[in-house]
Amino acid sequence: MSTEVNFPEDARFAIEDVRSDSSDTKWALFSHRGNPNEIFFVEKGTGEPEEIQQYLEEGEVMYALVRVEETIDLSETVKFVLVYYSGPNVSFVARAKYGVITGSIKGNFAPYHNDMEIDSADELTNDAVMEVVKTTSGQKSKVLEASEAKTRPERGFTSGHTTKADPSGYTPTKSTGPGSGNVGKHGSTFAGMKPKGSSKEAGLTFADDIKEAISNIRNGCTDTWCVCGYEDEIPKKGVVVLLGVGDDSTQDGMRAEFKDDNIRYGFVKVTDKVDDIATVKFVCIQWIGEGVKPMAKAKASTHKGEIEKVFDSHTTIFATQASEVNQRAVMDKVMSASGSKSHVR
């Protein structure tokens, strides 16, 4: 699966229209229509963000670029907010697929001041957008009335401001992005998820969608790989979340997640020929980039056994450099383990 998204000309024109000071357009809406690698322009308008609600589809991942004005020191300042909408009928695995193209999405919509995530149409209101903007600019008062303090939900794990409580027990956290006031409901980045369910293996907690993704790969679904990492990139927290899944045979989307300064766990399905018979093999990749801090490396090293238990595979690759996880290196490791690799030079 490619990590890039194609933005057609009409989509780019709509973005420019929102940004233009000579236009009355205040928002533009876009959708994947089920294809993570394509963006389609849906609609634009001159009204408040509530006007967008009618176009949001429960089974789609959609984006809205919204233009608002904030008064700072008696001056009107234009701000742009990127709204990420993942409908309630979008599955965890589908959300993970969209997580792979997050960088391309943000790059095509940039620059913007803030982003926010929602999974219900009624969350997209002018008040909600302005709360995000004001929190970032420091214009929002953080003093609570006594009555409000009693009912105020707890803060997210990393968020500098309070997020909305979810009756299902889901705990929102802060997302990362170009803006400094990124309000997230699904963990780190747009589609890096903190799902409702999780299970614990010794000292680690694994999100339920990880096991779902691994099961799909094992059971012959189209997906051939998934990649996971620590929540908020902190091994000490001991929470492993799903970051992406894909169905490309080259696993380029997975390898794009392996960076010098992070820790990632990949699970890959490959085909090995043993005595001219195609045999499916599973590979666990434990990636610790060379730029990861020593304390984080040390903590992650204590999780190796638990990772191998959940990512039960024929072969495990411990890697720190890109050359160790390219397609050829993975197949060499698999064939060496199975005895199918020729050592005749």
Short mmCIF file of C-alpha atoms in Angstrom, two decimals, residues 20-309:
data_model
loop_
_atom_site.label_atom_id
_atom_site.label_comp_id
_atom_site.label_asym_id
_atom_site.label_seq_id
_atom_site.Cartn_x
_atom_site.Cartn_y
_atom_site.Cartn_z
CA SER A 20 -8.12 33.20 -0.32
CA ASP A 21 -8.89 36.53 1.38
CA SER A 22 -11.00 37.52 -1.64
CA SER A 23 -13.33 34.51 -1.29
CA ASP A 24 -16.34 34.06 1.00
CA THR A 25 -15.65 30.32 1.28
CA LYS A 26 -15.15 29.30 4.90
CA TRP A 27 -14.76 25.55 4.54
CA ALA A 28 -14.13 22.72 2.10
CA LEU A 29 -14.82 19.01 2.62
CA PHE A 30 -12.97 16.02 1.16
CA SER A 31 -13.37 12.23 1.22
CA HIS A 32 -11.42 9.09 0.31
CA ARG A 33 -14.56 7.26 -0.86
CA GLY A 34 -13.05 4.06 0.43
CA ASN A 35 -9.64 4.46 -1.28
CA PRO A 36 -6.83 5.60 1.09
CA ASN A 37 -4.64 6.71 -1.82
CA GLU A 38 -7.19 9.04 -3.42
CA ILE A 39 -8.85 12.27 -2.25
CA PHE A 40 -12.11 13.57 -3.69
CA PHE A 41 -13.56 17.05 -3.32
CA VAL A 42 -17.04 16.80 -1.79
CA GLU A 43 -18.41 20.28 -1.05
CA LYS A 44 -17.54 23.79 0.12
CA GLY A 45 -19.54 26.51 1.81
CA THR A 46 -19.71 29.98 3.30
CA GLY A 47 -21.48 29.08 6.55
CA GLU A 48 -20.34 27.98 10.00
CA PRO A 49 -18.75 24.57 10.61
CA GLU A 50 -22.18 23.16 11.52
CA GLU A 51 -23.00 23.41 7.82
CA ILE A 52 -20.54 20.57 7.14
CA GLN A 53 -22.40 18.08 9.34
CA GLN A 54 -24.97 17.17 6.68
CA TYR A 55 -22.25 15.90 4.32
CA LEU A 56 -20.39 13.64 6.78
CA GLU A 57 -20.88 9.92 6.07
CA GLU A 58 -20.70 7.39 8.92
CA GLY A 59 -18.72 4.84 6.92
CA GLU A 60 -16.09 7.23 5.56
CA VAL A 61 -12.86 8.96 6.58
CA MET A 62 -13.19 12.62 5.60
CA TYR A 63 -11.34 15.92 6.06
CA ALA A 64 -12.52 19.51 6.32
CA LEU A 65 -10.35 22.61 6.08
CA VAL A 66 -12.08 25.34 8.06
CA ARG A 67 -11.32 29.07 8.10
CA VAL A 68 -12.20 31.02 11.27
CA GLU A 69 -11.33 34.39 12.75
CA GLU A 70 -10.01 34.98 16.24
CA THR A 71 -9.79 38.32 18.02
CA ILE A 72 -6.40 38.86 19.67
CA ASP A 73 -5.63 42.23 21.24
CA LEU A 74 -8.59 43.80 19.37
CA SER A 75 -7.25 42.55 16.01
CA GLU A 76 -8.95 39.96 13.81
CA THR A 77 -6.63 37.06 12.99
CA VAL A 78 -7.41 34.36 10.41
CA LYS A 79 -6.81 30.77 11.52
CA PHE A 80 -7.10 27.50 9.59
CA VAL A 81 -8.15 24.25 11.24
CA LEU A 82 -7.92 20.80 9.65
CA VAL A 83 -10.73 18.56 10.88
CA TYR A 84 -10.24 14.81 10.64
CA TYR A 85 -13.51 12.84 10.68
CA SER A 86 -13.51 9.05 11.04
CA GLY A 87 -17.12 7.86 10.96
CA PRO A 88 -18.45 5.51 13.65
CA ASN A 89 -18.84 2.71 11.07
CA VAL A 90 -15.17 2.77 10.03
CA SER A 91 -13.47 -0.36 11.41
CA PHE A 92 -10.26 -0.32 13.44
CA VAL A 93 -8.39 -2.08 10.64
CA ALA A 94 -9.64 0.44 8.07
CA ARG A 95 -8.58 3.31 10.34
CA ALA A 96 -5.12 1.80 10.53
CA LYS A 97 -4.88 1.73 6.74
CA TYR A 98 -5.66 5.43 6.65
CA GLY A 99 -2.99 5.95 9.31
CA VAL A 100 -0.33 4.95 6.78
CA ILE A 101 -1.08 8.00 4.62
CA THR A 102 -1.25 10.55 7.46
CA GLY A 103 1.99 12.29 6.45
CA SER A 104 0.79 12.81 2.88
CA ILE A 105 -2.59 14.14 4.07
CA LYS A 106 -1.03 16.67 6.42
CA GLY A 107 1.51 17.74 3.82
CA ASN A 108 -1.16 18.44 1.21
CA PHE A 109 -3.34 20.46 3.60
CA ALA A 110 -0.44 22.36 5.19
CA PRO A 111 0.00 25.00 6.35
CA TYR A 112 -2.71 25.17 8.98
CA HIS A 113 -2.74 26.29 12.60
CA ASN A 114 -4.52 23.42 14.34
CA ASP A 115 -6.08 20.04 13.74
CA MET A 116 -8.86 18.25 15.57
CA GLU A 117 -10.36 14.78 15.37
CA ILE A 118 -14.01 13.80 15.58
CA ASP A 119 -16.00 10.62 15.03
CA SER A 120 -19.50 12.06 15.21
CA ALA A 121 -21.02 14.74 12.97
CA ASP A 122 -22.54 16.67 15.87
CA GLU A 123 -19.04 17.29 17.29
CA LEU A 124 -18.25 19.63 14.42
CA THR A 125 -19.46 22.99 15.70
CA ASN A 126 -18.11 26.51 15.64
CA ASP A 127 -17.70 26.39 19.43
CA ALA A 128 -15.61 23.21 19.22
CA VAL A 129 -13.36 24.63 16.50
CA MET A 130 -12.88 27.91 18.35
CA GLU A 131 -12.05 26.06 21.58
CA VAL A 132 -9.15 24.37 19.81
CA VAL A 133 -7.95 27.66 18.32
CA LYS A 134 -8.23 29.60 21.58
CA THR A 135 -6.52 26.90 23.61
CA THR A 136 -3.50 27.12 21.33
CA SER A 137 -3.33 30.91 21.21
CA GLY A 138 -3.76 31.27 24.96
CA GLN A 139 -7.02 33.20 24.61
CA LYS A 140 -9.10 30.56 26.36
CA SER A 141 -9.67 31.03 30.07
CA LYS A 142 -8.61 27.99 32.06
CA VAL A 143 -10.43 29.08 35.22
CA LEU A 144 -13.43 26.80 35.85
CA GLU A 145 -16.61 27.65 37.61
CA ALA A 146 -17.24 25.41 40.63
CA SER A 147 -20.21 23.72 38.93
CA GLU A 148 -18.17 23.04 35.80
CA ALA A 149 -15.22 21.65 37.72
CA LYS A 150 -17.40 18.94 39.26
CA THR A 151 -18.54 17.61 35.90
CA ARG A 152 -15.37 18.25 33.91
CA PRO A 153 -13.94 14.99 32.44
CA GLU A 154 -10.38 13.98 33.28
CA ARG A 155 -7.54 15.21 31.13
CA GLY A 156 -6.08 13.01 28.41
CA PHE A 157 -2.72 11.34 29.00
CA THR A 158 -0.75 13.96 27.08
CA SER A 159 -3.22 16.69 26.31
CA GLY A 160 -2.58 20.14 27.71
CA HIS A 161 -6.32 20.77 27.78
CA THR A 162 -9.40 18.81 28.70
CA THR A 163 -10.96 16.52 26.14
CA LYS A 164 -14.47 15.23 25.87
CA ALA A 165 -15.51 12.23 27.97
CA ASP A 166 -16.73 9.18 26.09
CA PRO A 167 -19.49 7.09 27.71
CA SER A 168 -18.00 3.92 26.19
CA GLY A 169 -14.90 4.28 28.34
CA TYR A 170 -12.64 5.44 25.51
CA THR A 171 -9.92 7.81 26.74
CA PRO A 172 -9.04 10.57 24.25
CA THR A 173 -5.44 11.71 23.92
CA LYS A 174 -3.59 14.41 22.09
CA SER A 175 -2.64 14.00 18.44
CA THR A 176 0.50 15.34 16.82
CA GLY A 177 0.61 17.66 13.87
CA PRO A 178 1.79 20.95 12.45
CA GLY A 179 -0.39 22.93 14.86
CA SER A 180 0.38 23.08 18.55
CA GLY A 181 -3.23 22.63 19.62
CA ASN A 182 -4.03 19.28 18.06
CA VAL A 183 -7.04 17.69 19.74
CA GLY A 184 -7.09 13.94 19.10
CA LYS A 185 -9.58 11.20 19.87
CA HIS A 186 -7.65 8.26 18.52
CA GLY A 187 -4.20 8.58 20.03
CA SER A 188 -1.07 9.84 18.33
CA THR A 189 -1.49 11.32 14.84
CA PHE A 190 -4.71 11.16 12.85
CA ALA A 191 -5.08 7.48 12.69
CA GLY A 192 -2.71 6.20 15.25
CA MET A 193 -5.37 4.72 17.52
CA LYS A 194 -6.04 4.33 21.17
CA PRO A 195 -8.94 1.87 20.90
CA LYS A 196 -11.65 1.10 23.42
CA GLY A 197 -10.40 -2.42 24.17
CA SER A 198 -7.02 -3.78 25.12
CA SER A 199 -5.41 -6.87 26.62
CA LYS A 200 -2.38 -7.26 28.83
CA GLU A 201 0.56 -9.60 28.32
CA ALA A 202 2.76 -9.51 31.41
CA GLY A 203 4.12 -5.93 31.56
CA LEU A 204 2.70 -4.75 28.22
CA THR A 205 -0.82 -3.72 27.24
CA PHE A 206 -1.79 -4.47 23.64
CA ALA A 207 -4.70 -2.75 21.90
CA ASP A 208 -7.34 -5.26 20.77
CA ASP A 209 -7.11 -4.06 17.18
CA ILE A 210 -3.51 -5.35 17.06
CA LYS A 211 -4.68 -8.91 17.58
CA GLU A 212 -7.48 -8.34 15.07
CA ALA A 213 -4.97 -7.13 12.48
CA ILE A 214 -2.63 -10.08 13.11
CA SER A 215 -5.56 -12.49 12.88
CA ASN A 216 -6.62 -10.98 9.55
CA ILE A 217 -3.10 -11.40 8.16
CA ARG A 218 -2.90 -15.02 9.36
CA ASN A 219 -6.33 -15.97 8.04
CA GLY A 220 -5.84 -15.08 4.40
CA CYS A 221 -7.31 -11.55 4.27
CA THR A 222 -5.81 -9.17 1.75
CA ASP A 223 -3.62 -7.48 4.36
CA THR A 224 -0.01 -8.70 4.38
CA TRP A 225 1.49 -6.60 7.14
CA CYS A 226 0.82 -4.44 10.18
CA VAL A 227 3.06 -2.14 12.20
CA CYS A 228 2.77 -1.09 15.84
CA GLY A 229 4.51 1.21 18.26
CA TYR A 230 4.38 2.54 21.79
CA GLU A 231 1.65 4.97 22.73
CA ASP A 232 3.09 8.50 22.64
CA GLU A 233 6.45 6.88 21.67
CA ILE A 234 7.11 6.06 25.36
CA PRO A 235 8.15 2.44 26.06
CA LYS A 236 7.92 3.06 29.79
CA LYS A 237 4.13 3.42 29.55
CA GLY A 238 3.97 -0.15 28.32
CA VAL A 239 1.07 0.40 25.90
CA VAL A 240 1.42 -0.88 22.33
CA VAL A 241 -0.93 0.54 19.67
CA LEU A 242 -1.63 -0.24 16.04
CA LEU A 243 -0.19 2.35 13.63
CA GLY A 244 -0.93 0.90 10.23
CA VAL A 245 -1.83 -2.11 8.08
CA GLY A 246 -1.34 -2.72 4.38
CA ASP A 247 -1.79 -5.17 1.54
CA ASP A 248 1.21 -4.37 -0.65
CA SER A 249 3.59 -7.26 -1.26
CA THR A 250 6.64 -4.98 -0.99
CA GLN A 251 5.70 -3.77 2.54
CA ASP A 252 6.92 -0.28 1.63
CA GLY A 253 4.23 1.29 3.78
CA MET A 254 5.45 -0.62 6.81
CA ARG A 255 9.08 0.25 6.20
CA ALA A 256 8.15 3.93 5.95
CA GLU A 257 7.33 3.71 9.66
CA PHE A 258 10.85 2.51 10.56
CA LYS A 259 12.79 5.67 11.38
CA ASP A 260 16.08 6.41 13.08
CA ASP A 261 14.45 7.87 16.19
CA ASN A 262 11.62 5.43 16.87
CA ILE A 263 10.74 1.90 17.98
CA ARG A 264 8.39 -0.18 15.85
CA TYR A 265 7.08 -3.74 15.73
CA GLY A 266 6.09 -5.20 12.39
CA PHE A 267 4.26 -8.41 11.50
CA VAL A 268 4.62 -9.58 7.88
CA LYS A 269 3.28 -12.43 5.76
CA VAL A 270 5.59 -13.68 3.01
CA THR A 271 5.74 -16.70 0.71
CA ASP A 272 8.73 -19.01 0.78
CA LYS A 273 9.28 -21.86 -1.71
CA VAL A 274 10.37 -25.10 -0.06
CA ASP A 275 10.91 -28.01 -2.46
CA ASP A 276 9.05 -25.99 -5.11
CA ILE A 277 6.00 -25.72 -2.85
CA ALA A 278 4.84 -22.22 -1.90
CA THR A 279 4.68 -21.94 1.88
CA VAL A 280 3.30 -19.01 3.86
CA LYS A 281 5.64 -17.71 6.56
CA PHE A 282 5.19 -15.01 9.17
CA VAL A 283 7.94 -12.63 10.27
CA CYS A 284 8.17 -10.41 13.35
CA ILE A 285 10.35 -7.32 12.95
CA GLN A 286 11.54 -5.62 16.12
CA TRP A 287 12.91 -2.25 15.04
CA ILE A 288 14.89 0.04 17.35
CA GLY A 289 16.35 2.98 15.45
CA GLU A 290 19.96 3.96 16.07
CA GLY A 291 18.84 7.40 17.23
CA VAL A 292 16.57 6.09 20.02
CA LYS A 293 17.67 7.24 23.47
CA PRO A 294 19.54 4.66 25.59
CA MET A 295 16.87 4.54 28.32
CA ALA A 296 14.13 3.88 25.77
CA LYS A 297 16.25 1.16 24.12
CA ALA A 298 16.84 -0.47 27.47
CA LYS A 299 13.15 -0.49 28.34
CA ALA A 300 12.14 -1.83 24.93
CA SER A 301 14.70 -4.64 25.23
CA THR A 302 12.81 -5.93 28.28
CA HIS A 303 9.69 -6.34 26.13
CA LYS A 304 11.22 -8.66 23.51
CA GLY A 305 9.72 -11.81 24.96
CA GLU A 306 6.22 -10.37 25.25
CA ILE A 307 6.39 -8.98 21.72
CA GLU A 308 7.40 -12.37 20.33
CA LYS A 309 4.53 -14.03 22.18
#
